[in-house]
Amino acid sequence: MTSPAETLFTATVHGVKNQLGELLWRLEARGDCQLEQSITLRCAQRLSSALLLWRSGVSGLSLNIDATDAEALLQDLASEYRSLFPNLRIECGSSPTAALDGSCVAFMDRALVSLVLSDIVHNACRAADTRVSMSVSPWATGVCFEIKDDGAGYPTDVLQLAGRDFCRRGQASTGLGLHLADSVARAHRRDTKVGEIHLSNEGGACFRMMLP
């Protein structure tokens, strides 16, 4: 049974998110506020991440699994962030090992995975010098999402923790996004396979999320 405190906390977070959504819509309508849009979107994402992690600590993440076109998911993110970061080259596609028909359908919680990847892409765009690339490829019975930038890469402490605890990537970061990414990935299971994330530096930061 949900306690009054839980209900109040959830309602407050959703109320603030709705206000941020209204602000984002108004900024988008102006057409000349990319930086302000980026900041507003980031605030909304952090609220969503904090609420999800709090809920997972209380009762575990609840997944809504459905067939998802993984490449279409990335294309949607690429389109969104090209408008927010017009000076960056944001590339999107499937790897050479993807299905011959060009499709890359997998079973996942699309809303949660999209929230996680949006946060990762946002950080990649902030850290990149000129380019961010996104791709998806088959992994086990599922898929592997890959997001790379050509910035300075992950600090050593971030690579060591790999989302298992809070850490920083930039001066103002808490590592909330990577912690949520790790939690969401591990919540996706199929038979004996468990989802995971992997961080590395390959000419910049490289994030991989594998979902079975």
CSV table of C-alpha atoms in Angstrom, one decimal:
chain,number,residue,atom,x,y,z
A,1,MET,CA,0.0,0.0,0.0
A,2,THR,CA,1.4,3.4,-0.9
A,3,SER,CA,2.0,5.7,2.0
A,4,PRO,CA,0.9,9.4,2.1
A,5,ALA,CA,4.5,10.4,1.9
A,6,GLU,CA,5.1,8.4,-1.2
A,7,THR,CA,2.0,9.7,-2.8
A,8,LEU,CA,3.0,13.3,-2.0
A,9,PHE,CA,6.5,12.9,-3.2
A,10,THR,CA,5.4,11.3,-6.5
A,11,ALA,CA,2.7,14.0,-7.1
A,12,THR,CA,5.2,16.7,-6.4
A,13,VAL,CA,7.8,15.4,-8.9
A,14,HIS,CA,5.2,14.9,-11.6
A,15,GLY,CA,3.8,18.4,-11.0
A,16,VAL,CA,7.3,19.9,-11.4
A,17,LYS,CA,7.9,17.8,-14.5
A,18,ASN,CA,4.6,19.0,-16.0
A,19,GLN,CA,5.7,22.6,-15.4
A,20,LEU,CA,9.1,22.0,-17.0
A,21,GLY,CA,7.3,20.4,-20.0
A,22,GLU,CA,5.2,23.5,-20.4
A,23,LEU,CA,8.4,25.7,-20.2
A,24,LEU,CA,10.1,23.4,-22.8
A,25,TRP,CA,7.1,23.8,-25.2
A,26,ARG,CA,7.2,27.6,-24.9
A,27,LEU,CA,10.9,27.7,-25.5
A,28,GLU,CA,10.6,25.5,-28.5
A,29,ALA,CA,7.9,27.7,-29.9
A,30,ARG,CA,10.2,30.7,-29.7
A,31,GLY,CA,12.8,28.9,-31.9
A,32,ASP,CA,15.9,30.7,-30.5
A,33,CYS,CA,16.5,29.1,-27.1
A,34,GLN,CA,18.4,25.9,-27.7
A,35,LEU,CA,20.5,26.3,-24.6
A,36,GLU,CA,17.5,27.0,-22.4
A,37,GLN,CA,15.7,24.1,-24.0
A,38,SER,CA,18.7,21.8,-23.2
A,39,ILE,CA,18.8,23.0,-19.6
A,40,THR,CA,15.0,22.5,-19.1
A,41,LEU,CA,15.1,19.0,-20.7
A,42,ARG,CA,18.0,18.0,-18.5
A,43,CYS,CA,16.1,19.1,-15.3
A,44,ALA,CA,13.1,17.1,-16.3
A,45,GLN,CA,15.3,14.0,-17.0
A,46,ARG,CA,17.0,14.3,-13.7
A,47,LEU,CA,13.6,14.4,-11.9
A,48,SER,CA,12.5,11.3,-13.8
A,49,SER,CA,15.7,9.5,-13.0
A,50,ALA,CA,15.6,10.4,-9.3
A,51,LEU,CA,11.9,9.2,-9.0
A,52,LEU,CA,12.7,5.9,-10.7
A,53,LEU,CA,15.7,5.2,-8.6
A,54,TRP,CA,13.8,6.0,-5.4
A,55,ARG,CA,11.0,3.7,-6.5
A,56,SER,CA,13.5,0.9,-7.4
A,57,GLY,CA,15.0,1.2,-3.9
A,58,VAL,CA,11.5,0.8,-2.4
A,59,SER,CA,10.0,-1.9,-4.5
A,60,GLY,CA,12.2,-2.6,-7.5
A,61,LEU,CA,11.8,-1.4,-11.0
A,62,SER,CA,8.6,-2.4,-12.7
A,63,LEU,CA,9.1,-3.1,-16.4
A,64,ASN,CA,6.6,-2.8,-19.2
A,65,ILE,CA,8.2,-5.1,-21.8
A,66,ASP,CA,7.1,-4.9,-25.5
A,67,ALA,CA,8.6,-5.3,-28.9
A,68,THR,CA,10.6,-2.2,-29.8
A,69,ASP,CA,12.3,-1.0,-33.0
A,70,ALA,CA,15.6,-0.1,-31.5
A,71,GLU,CA,16.9,1.8,-34.5
A,72,ALA,CA,13.7,3.9,-34.6
A,73,LEU,CA,14.2,4.7,-30.9
A,74,LEU,CA,17.7,6.1,-31.7
A,75,GLN,CA,16.5,8.0,-34.7
A,76,ASP,CA,13.9,9.8,-32.5
A,77,LEU,CA,16.7,10.7,-30.1
A,78,ALA,CA,19.0,11.9,-32.8
A,79,SER,CA,16.3,14.1,-34.3
A,80,GLU,CA,15.6,15.7,-30.9
A,81,TYR,CA,19.2,16.4,-30.1
A,82,ARG,CA,20.1,17.7,-33.5
A,83,SER,CA,17.6,20.6,-32.8
A,84,LEU,CA,19.1,21.2,-29.3
A,85,PHE,CA,22.8,21.0,-30.4
A,86,PRO,CA,22.8,22.3,-34.0
A,87,ASN,CA,26.6,22.8,-34.0
A,88,LEU,CA,27.3,19.1,-33.5
A,89,ARG,CA,27.3,16.3,-36.0
A,90,ILE,CA,24.9,13.7,-34.6
A,91,GLU,CA,25.1,10.4,-36.5
A,92,CYS,CA,22.7,7.5,-36.1
A,93,GLY,CA,22.4,4.1,-37.6
A,94,SER,CA,22.7,0.4,-37.1
A,95,SER,CA,26.0,-1.6,-37.1
A,96,PRO,CA,27.1,-3.7,-40.0
A,97,THR,CA,26.1,-6.8,-38.1
A,98,ALA,CA,22.4,-5.7,-37.8
A,99,ALA,CA,19.7,-7.8,-39.5
A,100,LEU,CA,19.8,-7.9,-43.3
A,101,ASP,CA,16.4,-6.3,-43.6
A,102,GLY,CA,17.6,-3.3,-41.6
A,103,SER,CA,15.3,-4.0,-38.7
A,104,CYS,CA,16.5,-4.3,-35.1
A,105,VAL,CA,13.5,-5.3,-33.0
A,106,ALA,CA,14.0,-6.3,-29.4
A,107,PHE,CA,11.9,-6.7,-26.3
A,108,MET,CA,12.4,-3.9,-23.7
A,109,ASP,CA,10.7,-1.3,-21.6
A,110,ARG,CA,10.8,1.4,-24.3
A,111,ALA,CA,10.0,4.3,-22.0
A,112,LEU,CA,12.7,3.5,-19.4
A,113,VAL,CA,15.3,2.7,-22.1
A,114,SER,CA,14.5,5.9,-23.9
A,115,LEU,CA,14.9,7.9,-20.7
A,116,VAL,CA,18.2,6.3,-20.0
A,117,LEU,CA,19.6,6.8,-23.5
A,118,SER,CA,18.3,10.4,-23.7
A,119,ASP,CA,20.3,11.2,-20.6
A,120,ILE,CA,23.4,9.6,-22.0
A,121,VAL,CA,23.1,11.4,-25.3
A,122,HIS,CA,22.5,14.7,-23.5
A,123,ASN,CA,25.8,14.2,-21.6
A,124,ALA,CA,27.6,13.1,-24.8
A,125,CYS,CA,26.4,16.3,-26.6
A,126,ARG,CA,27.7,18.4,-23.7
A,127,ALA,CA,31.1,16.7,-23.7
A,128,ALA,CA,31.6,16.3,-27.5
A,129,ASP,CA,33.9,18.6,-29.5
A,130,THR,CA,32.3,18.1,-32.8
A,131,ARG,CA,30.5,14.7,-33.1
A,132,VAL,CA,28.2,12.2,-31.3
A,133,SER,CA,27.4,8.8,-32.9
A,134,MET,CA,24.6,6.4,-31.9
A,135,SER,CA,24.2,2.8,-33.2
A,136,VAL,CA,22.5,-0.4,-32.3
A,137,SER,CA,23.6,-4.0,-33.0
A,138,PRO,CA,22.5,-7.5,-32.1
A,139,TRP,CA,23.7,-8.8,-28.7
A,140,ALA,CA,22.9,-12.3,-27.5
A,141,THR,CA,19.1,-12.6,-28.0
A,142,GLY,CA,18.7,-8.8,-27.7
A,143,VAL,CA,20.5,-5.6,-28.7
A,144,CYS,CA,23.4,-3.5,-27.8
A,145,PHE,CA,23.0,0.3,-27.9
A,146,GLU,CA,26.3,2.3,-28.4
A,147,ILE,CA,26.7,6.1,-27.9
A,148,LYS,CA,30.1,7.7,-28.5
A,149,ASP,CA,31.4,11.2,-28.5
A,150,ASP,CA,34.8,12.8,-29.4
A,151,GLY,CA,35.2,14.7,-26.1
A,152,ALA,CA,37.7,14.1,-23.3
A,153,GLY,CA,36.2,10.8,-22.3
A,154,TYR,CA,35.2,9.4,-18.9
A,155,PRO,CA,37.3,10.2,-15.8
A,156,THR,CA,38.9,7.2,-14.1
A,157,ASP,CA,36.5,7.1,-11.2
A,158,VAL,CA,33.5,6.9,-13.5
A,159,LEU,CA,35.1,4.0,-15.5
A,160,GLN,CA,35.8,2.1,-12.3
A,161,LEU,CA,32.3,2.5,-10.8
A,162,ALA,CA,30.5,2.0,-14.2
A,163,GLY,CA,27.1,3.1,-12.8
A,164,ARG,CA,27.2,0.9,-9.7
A,165,ASP,CA,27.3,4.0,-7.4
A,166,PHE,CA,27.1,7.7,-7.8
A,167,CYS,CA,30.1,9.5,-9.3
A,168,ARG,CA,30.8,12.5,-11.5
A,169,ARG,CA,31.6,12.9,-15.1
A,170,GLY,CA,31.5,16.7,-15.3
A,171,GLN,CA,31.8,19.3,-12.6
A,172,ALA,CA,28.1,19.4,-11.8
A,173,SER,CA,27.3,15.8,-12.4
A,174,THR,CA,26.3,13.2,-9.7
A,175,GLY,CA,26.4,10.1,-11.9
A,176,LEU,CA,22.6,9.7,-11.5
A,177,GLY,CA,22.1,8.9,-15.2
A,178,LEU,CA,24.7,6.1,-15.2
A,179,HIS,CA,23.4,4.7,-12.0
A,180,LEU,CA,19.9,4.6,-13.5
A,181,ALA,CA,21.3,3.1,-16.7
A,182,ASP,CA,22.9,0.3,-14.8
A,183,SER,CA,19.7,-0.3,-12.8
A,184,VAL,CA,17.5,-0.4,-15.9
A,185,ALA,CA,19.9,-2.7,-17.8
A,186,ARG,CA,20.1,-5.2,-14.9
A,187,ALA,CA,16.3,-5.2,-14.6
A,188,HIS,CA,16.1,-6.6,-18.2
A,189,ARG,CA,16.5,-10.4,-18.0
A,190,ARG,CA,15.9,-13.3,-20.3
A,191,ASP,CA,16.6,-16.9,-19.2
A,192,THR,CA,20.1,-16.7,-17.6
A,193,LYS,CA,21.1,-13.5,-19.4
A,194,VAL,CA,21.0,-10.2,-17.5
A,195,GLY,CA,21.4,-6.7,-19.1
A,196,GLU,CA,24.5,-4.7,-18.4
A,197,ILE,CA,26.3,-1.4,-19.3
A,198,HIS,CA,29.9,-1.0,-20.3
A,199,LEU,CA,31.9,2.3,-20.3
A,200,SER,CA,35.2,2.9,-22.1
A,201,ASN,CA,37.3,5.6,-23.7
A,202,GLU,CA,37.7,5.2,-27.4
A,203,GLY,CA,38.8,8.5,-28.8
A,204,GLY,CA,36.2,10.0,-26.4
A,205,ALA,CA,33.6,8.5,-24.1
A,206,CYS,CA,31.8,5.3,-25.3
A,207,PHE,CA,28.7,4.0,-23.5
A,208,ARG,CA,27.2,0.6,-24.3
A,209,MET,CA,23.9,-0.8,-23.0
A,210,MET,CA,23.3,-4.5,-23.6
A,211,LEU,CA,19.7,-5.8,-23.2
A,212,PRO,CA,19.0,-9.5,-23.6
